[in-house]
Tab-separated table of C-alpha atoms and ligand atoms in Angstrom:
chain	number	residue	atom	x	y	z
A	15	MET	CA	-32.131	-65.405	22.624
A	16	THR	CA	-32.475	-63.085	19.692
A	17	ALA	CA	-29.612	-62.561	17.253
A	18	MET	CA	-29.696	-58.852	18.196
A	19	LEU	CA	-28.962	-59.604	21.854
A	20	GLU	CA	-26.341	-62.213	21.000
A	21	ALA	CA	-24.628	-59.628	18.804
A	22	ARG	CA	-24.338	-57.306	21.835
A	23	GLY	CA	-22.489	-60.181	23.552
A	24	GLY	CA	-21.633	-60.660	27.263
A	25	ALA	CA	-23.804	-59.125	29.960
A	26	LEU	CA	-26.652	-56.713	29.243
A	27	ARG	CA	-26.039	-53.946	31.717
A	28	ALA	CA	-27.411	-50.511	32.625
A	29	VAL	CA	-27.625	-48.160	35.609
A	30	ALA	CA	-30.567	-45.915	36.454
A	31	GLN	CA	-31.425	-43.409	39.153
A	32	ALA	CA	-34.827	-42.540	40.564
A	33	GLN	CA	-35.817	-40.323	43.470
A	34	PRO	CA	-38.510	-40.976	46.081
A	35	ASN	CA	-41.782	-39.132	45.794
A	36	ILE	CA	-43.959	-37.834	48.587
A	37	ALA	CA	-47.708	-37.996	48.100
A	38	LEU	CA	-49.630	-34.814	48.887
A	39	ILE	CA	-52.939	-36.490	48.047
A	40	LYS	CA	-52.404	-39.976	49.401
A	41	TYR	CA	-52.755	-43.427	47.900
A	42	TRP	CA	-54.121	-45.918	50.428
A	43	GLY	CA	-55.980	-49.077	49.389
A	44	LYS	CA	-55.767	-51.569	46.521
A	45	ARG	CA	-58.612	-52.703	44.304
A	46	ASP	CA	-56.430	-55.446	42.774
A	47	ILE	CA	-53.603	-56.770	44.895
A	48	ALA	CA	-51.844	-58.786	42.167
A	49	LEU	CA	-51.737	-55.863	39.721
A	50	ASN	CA	-51.306	-53.209	42.430
A	51	LEU	CA	-54.302	-51.206	41.301
A	52	PRO	CA	-55.375	-48.453	43.687
A	53	VAL	CA	-58.840	-47.617	45.022
A	54	VAL	CA	-58.036	-43.910	44.624
A	55	GLY	CA	-55.917	-41.660	42.415
A	56	SER	CA	-53.032	-39.807	44.075
A	57	LEU	CA	-50.756	-36.825	43.563
A	58	SER	CA	-47.129	-36.396	44.576
A	59	ILE	CA	-43.918	-34.404	44.393
A	60	THR	CA	-40.652	-36.046	43.386
A	61	LEU	CA	-37.608	-35.181	45.494
A	62	ASP	CA	-34.136	-34.215	44.423
A	63	ALA	CA	-31.449	-34.953	47.036
A	64	LEU	CA	-32.584	-38.482	47.977
A	65	TRP	CA	-31.962	-41.191	45.413
A	66	THR	CA	-31.755	-44.879	44.580
A	67	ARG	CA	-29.147	-45.932	42.024
A	68	THR	CA	-29.549	-49.394	40.594
A	69	GLU	CA	-27.409	-51.411	38.242
A	70	VAL	CA	-28.999	-54.361	36.458
A	71	SER	CA	-26.811	-56.842	34.664
A	72	PHE	CA	-28.444	-59.753	32.816
A	73	GLU	CA	-25.837	-62.502	32.521
A	74	PRO	CA	-26.017	-65.827	30.672
A	75	GLU	CA	-24.142	-67.748	33.383
A	76	LEU	CA	-26.479	-66.792	36.262
A	77	THR	CA	-29.056	-69.383	37.341
A	78	VAL	CA	-30.997	-67.108	39.729
A	79	ASP	CA	-31.510	-63.354	40.166
A	80	ARG	CA	-29.408	-61.790	42.910
A	81	LEU	CA	-30.030	-58.526	44.727
A	82	LEU	CA	-27.441	-56.522	46.631
A	83	LEU	CA	-29.146	-53.676	48.497
A	84	ASN	CA	-26.844	-51.158	50.175
A	85	GLY	CA	-23.993	-53.665	49.915
A	86	ARG	CA	-25.897	-56.575	51.483
A	87	GLU	CA	-27.431	-59.645	49.887
A	88	GLU	CA	-31.178	-59.068	50.206
A	89	THR	CA	-33.787	-61.808	50.019
A	90	LYS	CA	-36.911	-59.977	51.286
A	91	GLN	CA	-37.261	-57.698	48.251
A	92	LEU	CA	-35.851	-60.252	45.773
A	93	ARG	CA	-39.208	-61.828	44.918
A	94	ARG	CA	-40.672	-58.454	43.907
A	95	ALA	CA	-37.528	-57.530	41.979
A	96	THR	CA	-37.645	-60.846	40.108
A	97	ALA	CA	-41.324	-60.266	39.302
A	98	CYS	CA	-40.405	-56.860	37.838
A	99	LEU	CA	-37.561	-58.282	35.751
A	100	ASP	CA	-39.768	-61.201	34.624
A	101	LEU	CA	-42.144	-58.694	33.015
A	102	LEU	CA	-39.216	-57.118	31.159
A	103	ARG	CA	-37.698	-60.486	30.224
A	104	ALA	CA	-41.027	-61.618	28.787
A	105	ARG	CA	-41.198	-58.500	26.591
A	106	ALA	CA	-37.606	-58.903	25.405
A	107	GLY	CA	-37.770	-62.673	24.899
A	108	VAL	CA	-34.742	-63.063	27.158
A	109	ASP	CA	-34.407	-65.569	29.974
A	110	TRP	CA	-31.042	-64.557	31.426
A	111	ARG	CA	-31.050	-64.005	35.182
A	112	ALA	CA	-29.737	-60.754	36.576
A	113	GLN	CA	-27.454	-59.324	39.187
A	114	ILE	CA	-29.055	-56.218	40.748
A	115	VAL	CA	-26.906	-53.817	42.747
A	116	SER	CA	-28.921	-51.068	44.386
A	117	THR	CA	-27.890	-48.232	46.695
A	118	ASN	CA	-30.029	-45.726	48.591
A	119	ASN	CA	-28.449	-42.555	50.002
A	120	PHE	CA	-31.151	-42.519	52.741
A	121	PRO	CA	-32.688	-45.050	55.233
A	122	THR	CA	-34.421	-47.983	53.529
A	123	GLY	CA	-37.915	-49.159	54.458
A	124	ALA	CA	-38.475	-46.463	57.087
A	125	GLY	CA	-41.249	-44.410	55.533
A	126	LEU	CA	-39.023	-42.495	53.132
A	127	ALA	CA	-40.487	-44.065	49.985
A	128	SER	CA	-37.484	-46.264	49.235
A	129	SER	CA	-39.720	-48.743	47.426
A	130	ALA	CA	-40.955	-45.973	45.095
A	131	SER	CA	-37.475	-44.901	44.019
A	132	GLY	CA	-36.190	-48.489	44.161
A	133	PHE	CA	-38.716	-50.008	41.782
A	134	ALA	CA	-38.719	-47.011	39.443
A	135	ALA	CA	-34.917	-47.289	39.155
A	136	LEU	CA	-35.142	-51.054	38.657
A	137	ALA	CA	-37.753	-50.792	35.899
A	138	LEU	CA	-35.738	-48.157	34.060
A	139	ALA	CA	-32.369	-49.930	34.445
A	140	GLY	CA	-33.894	-53.250	33.333
A	141	ASP	CA	-35.504	-51.605	30.316
A	142	ALA	CA	-32.237	-49.910	29.342
A	143	ALA	CA	-30.162	-53.070	29.853
A	144	LEU	CA	-32.458	-55.040	27.557
A	145	GLY	CA	-32.690	-52.191	25.034
A	146	LEU	CA	-36.491	-52.338	25.115
A	147	GLY	CA	-37.092	-48.593	24.784
A	148	LEU	CA	-40.368	-48.574	26.737
A	149	THR	CA	-42.233	-45.264	26.890
A	150	ARG	CA	-42.397	-43.384	30.191
A	151	ALA	CA	-46.050	-44.409	30.541
A	152	GLU	CA	-45.145	-48.076	29.993
A	153	LEU	CA	-42.355	-47.780	32.565
A	154	SER	CA	-44.817	-46.226	35.014
A	155	VAL	CA	-47.232	-49.157	34.596
A	156	LEU	CA	-44.389	-51.617	35.056
A	157	ALA	CA	-43.045	-49.878	38.178
A	158	ARG	CA	-46.602	-49.710	39.572
A	159	ARG	CA	-46.940	-53.476	39.370
A	160	CYS	CA	-43.979	-53.816	41.778
A	161	SER	CA	-44.803	-50.975	44.165
A	162	GLY	CA	-47.787	-48.703	43.602
A	163	SER	CA	-46.090	-45.440	44.481
A	164	ALA	CA	-43.152	-46.330	42.180
A	165	ALA	CA	-45.422	-45.474	39.240
A	166	ARG	CA	-45.030	-41.792	40.256
A	167	SER	CA	-41.205	-41.848	40.644
A	168	ILE	CA	-40.726	-42.367	36.899
A	169	PHE	CA	-41.505	-38.643	36.594
A	170	GLY	CA	-40.075	-35.544	38.245
A	171	GLY	CA	-41.879	-32.527	39.681
A	172	TYR	CA	-45.609	-32.729	40.357
A	173	VAL	CA	-47.111	-36.051	39.327
A	174	GLU	CA	-50.588	-37.560	39.333
A	175	TRP	CA	-51.211	-41.309	39.322
A	176	ALA	CA	-54.588	-41.994	37.772
A	177	LEU	CA	-57.005	-44.417	39.384
A	178	GLY	CA	-57.829	-45.897	35.949
A	179	GLN	CA	-60.896	-47.874	34.985
A	180	ARG	CA	-59.572	-50.923	33.172
A	181	ALA	CA	-59.374	-54.321	34.854
A	182	ASP	CA	-55.906	-54.936	33.375
A	183	GLY	CA	-54.641	-51.679	34.909
A	184	GLU	CA	-53.044	-50.328	31.740
A	185	ASP	CA	-54.702	-46.936	32.334
A	186	SER	CA	-53.631	-46.742	35.985
A	187	VAL	CA	-50.544	-44.786	35.131
A	188	ALA	CA	-48.739	-41.703	36.389
A	189	ARG	CA	-48.306	-38.521	34.365
A	190	PRO	CA	-46.447	-35.294	35.091
A	191	ILE	CA	-48.636	-32.272	35.803
A	192	LEU	CA	-46.000	-29.579	36.386
A	193	ASP	CA	-42.190	-29.495	36.190
A	194	ALA	CA	-40.173	-28.992	39.354
A	195	GLU	CA	-38.655	-25.761	37.965
A	196	ALA	CA	-42.097	-24.287	37.316
A	197	TRP	CA	-42.802	-24.149	41.063
A	198	PRO	CA	-39.690	-25.062	43.069
A	199	LEU	CA	-40.832	-25.969	46.572
A	200	SER	CA	-38.518	-27.292	49.289
A	201	VAL	CA	-39.011	-30.348	51.469
A	202	VAL	CA	-37.493	-30.765	54.921
A	203	VAL	CA	-37.629	-34.368	56.123
A	204	ALA	CA	-37.525	-34.837	59.883
A	205	ILE	CA	-36.263	-38.349	60.581
A	206	THR	CA	-37.570	-39.582	63.918
A	207	SER	CA	-36.586	-43.254	63.610
A	208	THR	CA	-34.375	-45.295	61.301
A	209	ALA	CA	-36.000	-48.623	62.212
A	210	GLU	CA	-37.783	-50.542	59.462
A	211	LYS	CA	-41.528	-50.168	59.872
A	212	GLU	CA	-43.409	-53.017	61.535
A	213	ILE	CA	-46.427	-53.081	59.226
A	214	GLY	CA	-45.775	-52.660	55.526
A	215	SER	CA	-48.104	-50.621	53.368
A	216	THR	CA	-49.727	-53.618	51.612
A	217	GLU	CA	-50.653	-55.266	54.909
A	218	GLY	CA	-51.774	-51.909	56.312
A	219	MET	CA	-53.933	-51.131	53.284
A	220	ASN	CA	-55.571	-54.552	53.332
A	221	ARG	CA	-56.316	-54.367	57.037
A	222	THR	CA	-57.766	-50.897	56.543
A	223	ALA	CA	-59.999	-51.999	53.651
A	224	GLU	CA	-61.303	-54.955	55.649
A	225	THR	CA	-61.889	-53.264	58.984
A	226	SER	CA	-61.917	-49.452	58.863
A	227	PRO	CA	-65.425	-47.969	58.979
A	228	PHE	CA	-64.176	-44.949	57.016
A	229	GLN	CA	-63.058	-46.752	53.837
A	230	ARG	CA	-66.121	-45.725	51.801
A	231	ALA	CA	-65.818	-42.048	52.778
A	232	TRP	CA	-62.105	-42.128	51.887
A	233	ILE	CA	-62.852	-43.352	48.378
A	234	ASP	CA	-65.835	-41.038	47.875
A	235	THR	CA	-63.953	-37.839	48.783
A	236	GLN	CA	-60.698	-38.443	46.898
A	237	GLU	CA	-61.676	-37.006	43.498
A	238	ALA	CA	-62.538	-33.641	45.050
A	239	ASP	CA	-59.221	-33.594	46.944
A	240	LEU	CA	-57.313	-34.337	43.749
A	241	ALA	CA	-59.115	-31.571	41.864
A	242	GLU	CA	-58.367	-29.099	44.661
A	243	ALA	CA	-54.653	-30.010	44.746
A	244	ARG	CA	-54.355	-29.864	40.953
A	245	ALA	CA	-55.950	-26.403	40.927
A	246	ALA	CA	-53.664	-25.195	43.737
A	247	ILE	CA	-50.586	-26.408	41.847
A	248	ILE	CA	-51.626	-24.849	38.546
A	249	ALA	CA	-52.303	-21.540	40.377
A	250	ARG	CA	-49.045	-21.894	42.450
A	251	ASP	CA	-51.261	-21.207	45.478
A	252	PHE	CA	-49.230	-22.406	48.466
A	253	GLU	CA	-51.888	-21.836	51.140
A	254	ARG	CA	-54.441	-23.775	49.139
A	255	LEU	CA	-52.016	-26.651	48.567
A	256	ALA	CA	-51.082	-26.628	52.273
A	257	ALA	CA	-54.707	-26.927	53.375
A	258	ILE	CA	-55.639	-29.789	51.043
A	259	SER	CA	-52.372	-31.698	51.579
A	260	GLU	CA	-52.590	-31.682	55.381
A	261	HIS	CA	-56.231	-32.693	55.058
A	262	SER	CA	-55.373	-35.682	52.848
A	263	CYS	CA	-52.549	-36.777	55.159
A	264	LEU	CA	-54.657	-36.568	58.310
A	265	LYS	CA	-57.587	-38.256	56.558
A	266	MET	CA	-55.404	-41.183	55.474
A	267	HIS	CA	-54.096	-41.595	59.009
A	268	ALA	CA	-57.581	-41.275	60.511
A	269	LEU	CA	-58.742	-44.022	58.140
A	270	ALA	CA	-55.830	-46.273	59.125
A	271	LEU	CA	-56.124	-45.442	62.836
A	272	ALA	CA	-59.709	-46.672	62.708
A	273	ALA	CA	-58.694	-50.120	61.374
A	274	ARG	CA	-58.740	-53.068	63.764
A	275	PRO	CA	-56.217	-53.221	65.286
A	276	GLY	CA	-55.526	-49.554	64.563
A	277	LEU	CA	-52.496	-48.613	62.507
A	278	LEU	CA	-50.437	-46.062	64.399
A	279	TYR	CA	-47.491	-45.016	62.263
A	280	TRP	CA	-46.472	-41.962	64.325
A	281	ASN	CA	-44.209	-41.729	67.334
A	282	GLY	CA	-44.115	-38.929	69.900
A	283	ALA	CA	-41.595	-36.910	67.910
A	284	THR	CA	-43.772	-37.133	64.793
A	285	VAL	CA	-46.656	-35.522	66.685
A	286	THR	CA	-44.443	-32.852	68.260
A	287	ALA	CA	-43.089	-32.066	64.785
A	288	MET	CA	-46.668	-31.705	63.468
A	289	HIS	CA	-47.382	-29.107	66.168
A	290	CYS	CA	-44.093	-27.380	65.365
A	291	VAL	CA	-45.089	-27.032	61.681
A	292	ARG	CA	-48.525	-25.712	62.602
A	293	GLN	CA	-46.979	-23.154	64.983
A	294	LEU	CA	-44.610	-22.000	62.265
A	295	ARG	CA	-47.532	-21.586	59.876
A	296	ALA	CA	-49.494	-19.620	62.474
A	297	GLN	CA	-46.489	-17.263	62.639
A	298	GLY	CA	-46.697	-16.739	58.876
A	299	VAL	CA	-44.063	-19.257	57.717
A	300	PRO	CA	-45.232	-20.898	54.454
A	301	VAL	CA	-44.986	-24.576	55.454
A	302	PHE	CA	-47.200	-27.652	55.803
A	303	PHE	CA	-46.599	-31.272	56.805
A	304	THR	CA	-47.298	-34.644	55.309
A	305	ILE	CA	-46.591	-38.120	56.721
A	306	ASP	CA	-46.677	-41.537	55.047
A	307	ALA	CA	-46.848	-45.052	56.512
A	308	GLY	CA	-43.985	-44.382	58.889
A	309	PRO	CA	-42.842	-41.938	61.587
A	310	GLN	CA	-40.973	-39.400	59.435
A	311	LEU	CA	-42.490	-35.968	58.962
A	312	LYS	CA	-42.037	-34.220	55.643
A	313	ALA	CA	-42.408	-30.444	55.842
A	314	VAL	CA	-43.115	-28.838	52.484
A	315	CYS	CA	-42.292	-25.129	52.280
A	316	LEU	CA	-41.324	-22.263	50.035
A	317	PRO	CA	-37.533	-22.307	49.469
A	318	SER	CA	-37.180	-18.976	51.334
A	319	ALA	CA	-38.488	-20.694	54.505
A	320	ALA	CA	-36.431	-23.907	54.278
A	321	ALA	CA	-33.622	-22.830	56.633
A	322	ALA	CA	-36.042	-21.675	59.355
A	323	VAL	CA	-38.159	-24.831	59.000
A	324	ALA	CA	-35.075	-27.071	59.201
A	325	ALA	CA	-33.813	-25.238	62.294
A	326	ALA	CA	-37.193	-25.509	64.031
A	327	LEU	CA	-37.541	-29.234	63.258
A	328	ARG	CA	-33.962	-29.956	64.305
A	329	ALA	CA	-34.850	-28.539	67.735
A	330	VAL	CA	-37.833	-30.903	68.183
A	331	PRO	CA	-36.987	-33.530	70.835
A	332	GLY	CA	-36.743	-36.953	69.186
A	333	VAL	CA	-35.877	-35.645	65.737
A	334	LEU	CA	-32.682	-37.536	64.896
A	335	ASN	CA	-31.789	-35.878	61.659
A	336	VAL	CA	-33.118	-33.376	59.167
A	337	VAL	CA	-32.674	-33.678	55.413
A	338	GLU	CA	-33.358	-30.739	53.107
A	339	THR	CA	-34.186	-31.228	49.458
A	340	GLY	CA	-35.754	-29.501	46.522
A	341	LEU	CA	-37.959	-31.097	43.911
A	342	GLY	CA	-36.249	-33.341	41.400
A	343	GLY	CA	-36.532	-34.480	37.823
A	344	ASP	CA	-37.418	-37.653	35.982
A	345	ALA	CA	-35.834	-41.016	36.710
A	346	CYS	CA	-32.886	-41.333	34.350
A	347	VAL	CA	-30.340	-43.733	32.939
A	348	LEU	CA	-26.798	-43.058	34.171
A	349	ASP	CA	-23.446	-43.880	32.649
A	350	VAL	CA	-22.216	-47.053	34.324
A	351	PRO	CA	-19.084	-45.373	35.829
A	352	GLU	CA	-21.283	-42.846	37.716
A	353	LEU	CA	-22.447	-45.567	40.130
A	354	VAL	CA	-18.921	-46.804	40.645
A	355	ALA	CA	-17.659	-43.271	41.286
A	356	GLU	CA	-19.994	-42.602	44.265
B	414	PMV	O1	-46.822	-48.066	47.069
B	414	PMV	P1	-46.485	-48.245	48.489
B	414	PMV	O2	-46.654	-49.651	48.902
B	414	PMV	O3	-45.109	-47.697	48.796
B	414	PMV	O4	-47.549	-47.379	49.370
B	414	PMV	C1	-47.449	-46.007	49.561
B	414	PMV	C2	-48.446	-45.507	50.553
B	414	PMV	C3	-48.208	-44.110	51.086
B	414	PMV	O5	-46.843	-43.773	51.044
B	414	PMV	C4	-48.639	-44.058	52.551
B	414	PMV	C5	-49.049	-43.061	50.335
B	414	PMV	C6	-48.555	-42.681	48.980
B	414	PMV	O6	-49.395	-42.257	48.170
B	414	PMV	O7	-47.337	-42.763	48.700
């Protein structure tokens, strides 16, 4: 233990918040499983109203890390959380174990990117607790090692996670491409199930890479999709972004559907909601859908259309709940009392 840390005395504690992100150009497939390096770059939007708040407290008396997730002792995610904190502990030269208390204000593990916000919040809270002062890029690399998409939740607005070339992954990092305020879109999430998904993304990606006949085409076409989405965002061209985003979503699902056995993440309500969004668009409503490795549909629209989109999705049979959000900012450190106050 360094004299500096001893001088701070007691527990080393911080709280951070991060929001989930939704990929418009999808990440699917790992080229290095241990380091969580992707086979493709990806591009996302960070949300505003959904969040994870995580307190990390390194304490000299603890003999093991502990994780309380939504008020319950959690063992499934503990190994990954410990791996994340181990990377921070190694940098700080600290071996104290930690108590992690994490809360999501939305369903966990159900295709709403809780691992993205969760590991981004954990990386930032751990960094702040240890006083490491990592850069945003370093935090993104660290979060990526725990959950790939978490690399993007370090930043707000429109974010691109680079494929990178290096074997150690240090250049496979997210960077912001446009602030949320520069083009404030709305997202309407149609929740069609709150059950935890049966096949996690790592298992799904590995099965896809091993068995889907479309894996090569997926990798070969991604750069062009990224360039198209980037250009649409810079030009604030909604129709162009809608076309390329729905294409990327459907391509990722087609790739996964063609694995053996096929990965079918949608339920009936998801498909009905997809038709609903397409009908709205045909009527001139500026909206498109995207869906991750779960049954929730995320409708992205211009803010002026959000109320109509939410009403239409709420009326879809099988849609249990609808959550409206704008685009949010960077992950941030909170004052400790803020967590307690909620
Ligand atoms: O990083 P993970 O394990 O949460 O995988 C995310 C995969 C998708 O959500 C389906 C796509 C993406 O880019 O977020």
